mmCIF file with all atom_site columns, C-alpha atoms in Angstrom:
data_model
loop_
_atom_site.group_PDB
_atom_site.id
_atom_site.type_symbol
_atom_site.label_atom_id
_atom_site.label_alt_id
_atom_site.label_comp_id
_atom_site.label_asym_id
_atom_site.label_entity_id
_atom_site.label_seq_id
_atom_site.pdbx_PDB_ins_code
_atom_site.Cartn_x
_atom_site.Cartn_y
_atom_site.Cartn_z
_atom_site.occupancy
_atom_site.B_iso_or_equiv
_atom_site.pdbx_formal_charge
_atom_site.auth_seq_id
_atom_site.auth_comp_id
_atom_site.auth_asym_id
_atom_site.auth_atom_id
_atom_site.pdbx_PDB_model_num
ATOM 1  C CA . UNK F 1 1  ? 7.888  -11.569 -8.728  1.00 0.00 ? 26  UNK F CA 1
ATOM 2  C CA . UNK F 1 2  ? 10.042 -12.966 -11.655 1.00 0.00 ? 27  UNK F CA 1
ATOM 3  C CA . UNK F 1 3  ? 12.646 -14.957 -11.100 1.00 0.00 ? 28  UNK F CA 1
ATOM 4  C CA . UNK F 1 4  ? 15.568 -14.718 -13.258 1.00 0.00 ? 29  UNK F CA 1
ATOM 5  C CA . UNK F 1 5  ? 16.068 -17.604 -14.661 1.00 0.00 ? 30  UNK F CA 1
ATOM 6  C CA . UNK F 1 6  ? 17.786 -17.948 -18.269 1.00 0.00 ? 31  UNK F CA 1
ATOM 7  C CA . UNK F 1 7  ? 16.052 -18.977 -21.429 1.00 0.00 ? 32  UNK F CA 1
ATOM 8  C CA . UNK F 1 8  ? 18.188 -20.015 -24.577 1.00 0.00 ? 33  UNK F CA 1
ATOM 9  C CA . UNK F 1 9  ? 16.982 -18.123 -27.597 1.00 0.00 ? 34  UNK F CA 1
ATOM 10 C CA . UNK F 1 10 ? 18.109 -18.229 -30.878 1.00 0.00 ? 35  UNK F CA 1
ATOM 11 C CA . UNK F 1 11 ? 19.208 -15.739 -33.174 1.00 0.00 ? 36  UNK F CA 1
ATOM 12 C CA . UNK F 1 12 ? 17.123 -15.952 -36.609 1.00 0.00 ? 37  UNK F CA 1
ATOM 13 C CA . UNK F 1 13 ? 17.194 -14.984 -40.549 1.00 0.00 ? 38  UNK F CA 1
ATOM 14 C CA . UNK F 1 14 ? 17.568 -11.098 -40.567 1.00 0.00 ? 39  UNK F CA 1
ATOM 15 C CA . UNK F 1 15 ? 18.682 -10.843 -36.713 1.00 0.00 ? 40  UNK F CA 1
ATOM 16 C CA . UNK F 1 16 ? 15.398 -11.804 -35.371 1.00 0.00 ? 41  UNK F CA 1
ATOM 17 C CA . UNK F 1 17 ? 14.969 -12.712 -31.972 1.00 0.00 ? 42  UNK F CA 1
ATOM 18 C CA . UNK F 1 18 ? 12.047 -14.843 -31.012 1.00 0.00 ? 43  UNK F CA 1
ATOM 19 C CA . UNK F 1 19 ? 10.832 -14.735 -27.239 1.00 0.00 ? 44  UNK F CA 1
ATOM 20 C CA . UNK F 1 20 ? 9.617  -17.958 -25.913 1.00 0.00 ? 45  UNK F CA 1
ATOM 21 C CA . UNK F 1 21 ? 6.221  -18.300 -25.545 1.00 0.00 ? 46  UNK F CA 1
ATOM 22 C CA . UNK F 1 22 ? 6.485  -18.588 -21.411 1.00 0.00 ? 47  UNK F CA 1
ATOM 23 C CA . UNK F 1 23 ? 8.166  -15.470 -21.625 1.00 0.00 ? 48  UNK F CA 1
ATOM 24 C CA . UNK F 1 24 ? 6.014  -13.585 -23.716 1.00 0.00 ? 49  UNK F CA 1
ATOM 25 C CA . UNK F 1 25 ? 2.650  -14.849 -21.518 1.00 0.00 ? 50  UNK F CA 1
ATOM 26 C CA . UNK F 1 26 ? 4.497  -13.847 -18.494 1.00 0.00 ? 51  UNK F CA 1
ATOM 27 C CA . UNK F 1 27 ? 4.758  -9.932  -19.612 1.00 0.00 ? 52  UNK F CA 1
ATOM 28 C CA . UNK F 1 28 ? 1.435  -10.119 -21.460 1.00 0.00 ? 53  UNK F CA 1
ATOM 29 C CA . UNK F 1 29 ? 3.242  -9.684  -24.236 1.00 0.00 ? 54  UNK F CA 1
ATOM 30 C CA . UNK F 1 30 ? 1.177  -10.097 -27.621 1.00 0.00 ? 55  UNK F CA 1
ATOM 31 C CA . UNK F 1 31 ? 2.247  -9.999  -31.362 1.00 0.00 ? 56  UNK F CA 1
ATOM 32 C CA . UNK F 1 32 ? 3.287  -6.164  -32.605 1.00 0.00 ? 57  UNK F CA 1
ATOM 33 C CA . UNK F 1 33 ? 4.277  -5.345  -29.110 1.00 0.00 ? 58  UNK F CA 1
ATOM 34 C CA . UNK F 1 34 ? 6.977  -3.030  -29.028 1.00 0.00 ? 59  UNK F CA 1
ATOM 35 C CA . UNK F 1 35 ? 10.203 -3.319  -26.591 1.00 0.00 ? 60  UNK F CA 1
ATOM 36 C CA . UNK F 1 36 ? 13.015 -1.147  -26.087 1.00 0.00 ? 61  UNK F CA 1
ATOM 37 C CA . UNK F 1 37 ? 16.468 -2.920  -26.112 1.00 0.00 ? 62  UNK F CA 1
ATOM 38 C CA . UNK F 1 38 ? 19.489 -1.218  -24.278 1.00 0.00 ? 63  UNK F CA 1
ATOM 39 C CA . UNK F 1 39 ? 23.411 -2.752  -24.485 1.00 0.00 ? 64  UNK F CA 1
ATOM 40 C CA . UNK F 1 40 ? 24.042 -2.056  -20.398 1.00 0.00 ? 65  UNK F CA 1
ATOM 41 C CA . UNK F 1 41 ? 27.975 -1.101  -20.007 1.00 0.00 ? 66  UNK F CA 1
ATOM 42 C CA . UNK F 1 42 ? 28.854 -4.966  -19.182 1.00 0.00 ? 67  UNK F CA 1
ATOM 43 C CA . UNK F 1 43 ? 27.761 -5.873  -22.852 1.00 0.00 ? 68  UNK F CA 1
ATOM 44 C CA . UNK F 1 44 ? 24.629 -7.285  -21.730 1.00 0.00 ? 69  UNK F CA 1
ATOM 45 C CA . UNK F 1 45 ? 20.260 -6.343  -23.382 1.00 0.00 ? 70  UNK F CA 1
ATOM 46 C CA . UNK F 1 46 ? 17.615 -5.280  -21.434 1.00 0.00 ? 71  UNK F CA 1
ATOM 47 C CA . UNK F 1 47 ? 14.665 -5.745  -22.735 1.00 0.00 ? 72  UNK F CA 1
ATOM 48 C CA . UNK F 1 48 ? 11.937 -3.217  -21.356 1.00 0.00 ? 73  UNK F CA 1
ATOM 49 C CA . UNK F 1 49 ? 8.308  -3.082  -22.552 1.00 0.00 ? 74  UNK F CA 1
ATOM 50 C CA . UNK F 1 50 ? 6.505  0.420   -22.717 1.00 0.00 ? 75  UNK F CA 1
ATOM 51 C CA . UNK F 1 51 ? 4.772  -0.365  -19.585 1.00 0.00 ? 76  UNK F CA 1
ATOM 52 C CA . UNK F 1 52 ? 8.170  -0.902  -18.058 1.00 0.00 ? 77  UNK F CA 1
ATOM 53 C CA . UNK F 1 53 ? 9.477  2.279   -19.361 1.00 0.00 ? 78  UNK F CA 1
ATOM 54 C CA . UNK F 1 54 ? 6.660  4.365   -18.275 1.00 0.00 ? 79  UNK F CA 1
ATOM 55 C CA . UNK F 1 55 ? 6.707  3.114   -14.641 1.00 0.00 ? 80  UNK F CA 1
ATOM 56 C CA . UNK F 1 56 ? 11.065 3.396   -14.701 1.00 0.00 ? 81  UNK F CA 1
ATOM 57 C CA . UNK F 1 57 ? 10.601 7.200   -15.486 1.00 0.00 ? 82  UNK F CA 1
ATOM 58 C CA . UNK F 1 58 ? 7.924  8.157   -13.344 1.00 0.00 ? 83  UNK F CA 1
ATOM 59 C CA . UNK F 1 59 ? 9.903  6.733   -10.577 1.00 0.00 ? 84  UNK F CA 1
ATOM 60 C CA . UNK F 1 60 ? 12.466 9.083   -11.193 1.00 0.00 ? 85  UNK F CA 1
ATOM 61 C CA . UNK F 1 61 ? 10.436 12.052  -11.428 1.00 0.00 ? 86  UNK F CA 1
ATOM 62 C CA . UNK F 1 62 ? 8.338  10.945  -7.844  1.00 0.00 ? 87  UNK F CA 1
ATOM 63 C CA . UNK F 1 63 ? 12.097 10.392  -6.871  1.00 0.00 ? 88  UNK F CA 1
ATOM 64 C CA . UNK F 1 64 ? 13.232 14.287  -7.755  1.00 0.00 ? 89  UNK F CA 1
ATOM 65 C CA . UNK F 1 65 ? 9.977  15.533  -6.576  1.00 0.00 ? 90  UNK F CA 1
ATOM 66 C CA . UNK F 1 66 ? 11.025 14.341  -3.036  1.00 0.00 ? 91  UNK F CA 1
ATOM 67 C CA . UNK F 1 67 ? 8.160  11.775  -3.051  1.00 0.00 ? 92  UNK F CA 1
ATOM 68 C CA . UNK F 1 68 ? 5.254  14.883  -4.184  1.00 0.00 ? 93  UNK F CA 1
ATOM 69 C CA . UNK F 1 69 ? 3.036  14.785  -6.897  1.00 0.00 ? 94  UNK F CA 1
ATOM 70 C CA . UNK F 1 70 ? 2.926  17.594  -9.055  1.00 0.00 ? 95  UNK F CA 1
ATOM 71 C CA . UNK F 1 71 ? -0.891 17.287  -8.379  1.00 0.00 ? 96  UNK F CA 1
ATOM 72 C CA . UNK F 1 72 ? -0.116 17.709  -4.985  1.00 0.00 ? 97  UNK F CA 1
ATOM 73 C CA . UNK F 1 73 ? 1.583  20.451  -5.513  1.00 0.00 ? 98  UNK F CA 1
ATOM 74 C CA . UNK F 1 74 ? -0.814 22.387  -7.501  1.00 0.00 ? 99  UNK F CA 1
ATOM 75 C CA . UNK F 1 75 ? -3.630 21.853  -4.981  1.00 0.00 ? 100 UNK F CA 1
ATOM 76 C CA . UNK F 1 76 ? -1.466 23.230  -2.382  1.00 0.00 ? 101 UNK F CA 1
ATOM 77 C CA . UNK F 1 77 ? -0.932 26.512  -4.916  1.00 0.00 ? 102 UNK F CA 1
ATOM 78 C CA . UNK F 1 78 ? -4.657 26.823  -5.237  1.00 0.00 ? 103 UNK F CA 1
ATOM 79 C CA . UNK F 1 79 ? -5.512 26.330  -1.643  1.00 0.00 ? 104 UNK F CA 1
ATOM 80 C CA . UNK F 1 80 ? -2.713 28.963  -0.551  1.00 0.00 ? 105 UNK F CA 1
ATOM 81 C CA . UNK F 1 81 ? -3.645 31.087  -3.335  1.00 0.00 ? 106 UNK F CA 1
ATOM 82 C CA . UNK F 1 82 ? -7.260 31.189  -2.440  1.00 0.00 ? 107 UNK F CA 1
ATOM 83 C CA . UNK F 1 83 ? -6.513 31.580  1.176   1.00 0.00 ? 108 UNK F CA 1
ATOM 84 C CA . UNK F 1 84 ? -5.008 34.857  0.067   1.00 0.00 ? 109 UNK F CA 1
ATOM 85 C CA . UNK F 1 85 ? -7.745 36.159  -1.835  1.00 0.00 ? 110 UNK F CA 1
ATOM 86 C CA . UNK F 1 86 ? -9.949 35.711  0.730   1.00 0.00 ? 111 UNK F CA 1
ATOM 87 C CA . UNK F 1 87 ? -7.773 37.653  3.817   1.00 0.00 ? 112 UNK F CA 1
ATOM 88 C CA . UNK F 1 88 ? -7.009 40.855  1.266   1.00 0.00 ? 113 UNK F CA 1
ATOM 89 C CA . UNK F 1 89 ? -9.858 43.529  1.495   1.00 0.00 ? 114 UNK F CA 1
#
């Protein structure tokens, strides 16, 4: 696990923002990589890779699902479907 500890970065010509290198090798991070960048309500950025994003949301959906997989759920369709089809005359 990271631990949080705070890295002084600079702001550059046209608003750039240059991650340190020990960042950037930490989150596999390579040039042309893309991040998203929220303001959080106490005025503070979050940087979040695409990775980071990805695994964020589909802990919400597992989390709404009630800990299912939709996968899960279709197999269980099929198998109660085709246990139908085979009890009807």
């Amino acid at each position: 696990m990271l631990h949080p500890e705070p890295f002084r970065v600079q702001l550059g010509d046209r608003g750039r923002l240059v991650l340190p290198a020990e960042i950037r090798k930490r989150l596999n991070l390579r040039e042309g990589d893309q991040l998203l960048v929220t303001v959080q309500p106490d005025g503070s950025l979050r940087l979040m890779s695409p990775h980071q994003v990805v695994r964020e949301t589909r802990g919400l959906y597992r989390a709404r699902a009630g800990h299912r997989s939709l996968a899960d759920e279709l197999i269980a369709e099929r198998r109660t479907e085709a246990k139908r089809e085979t009890q009807t005359p």
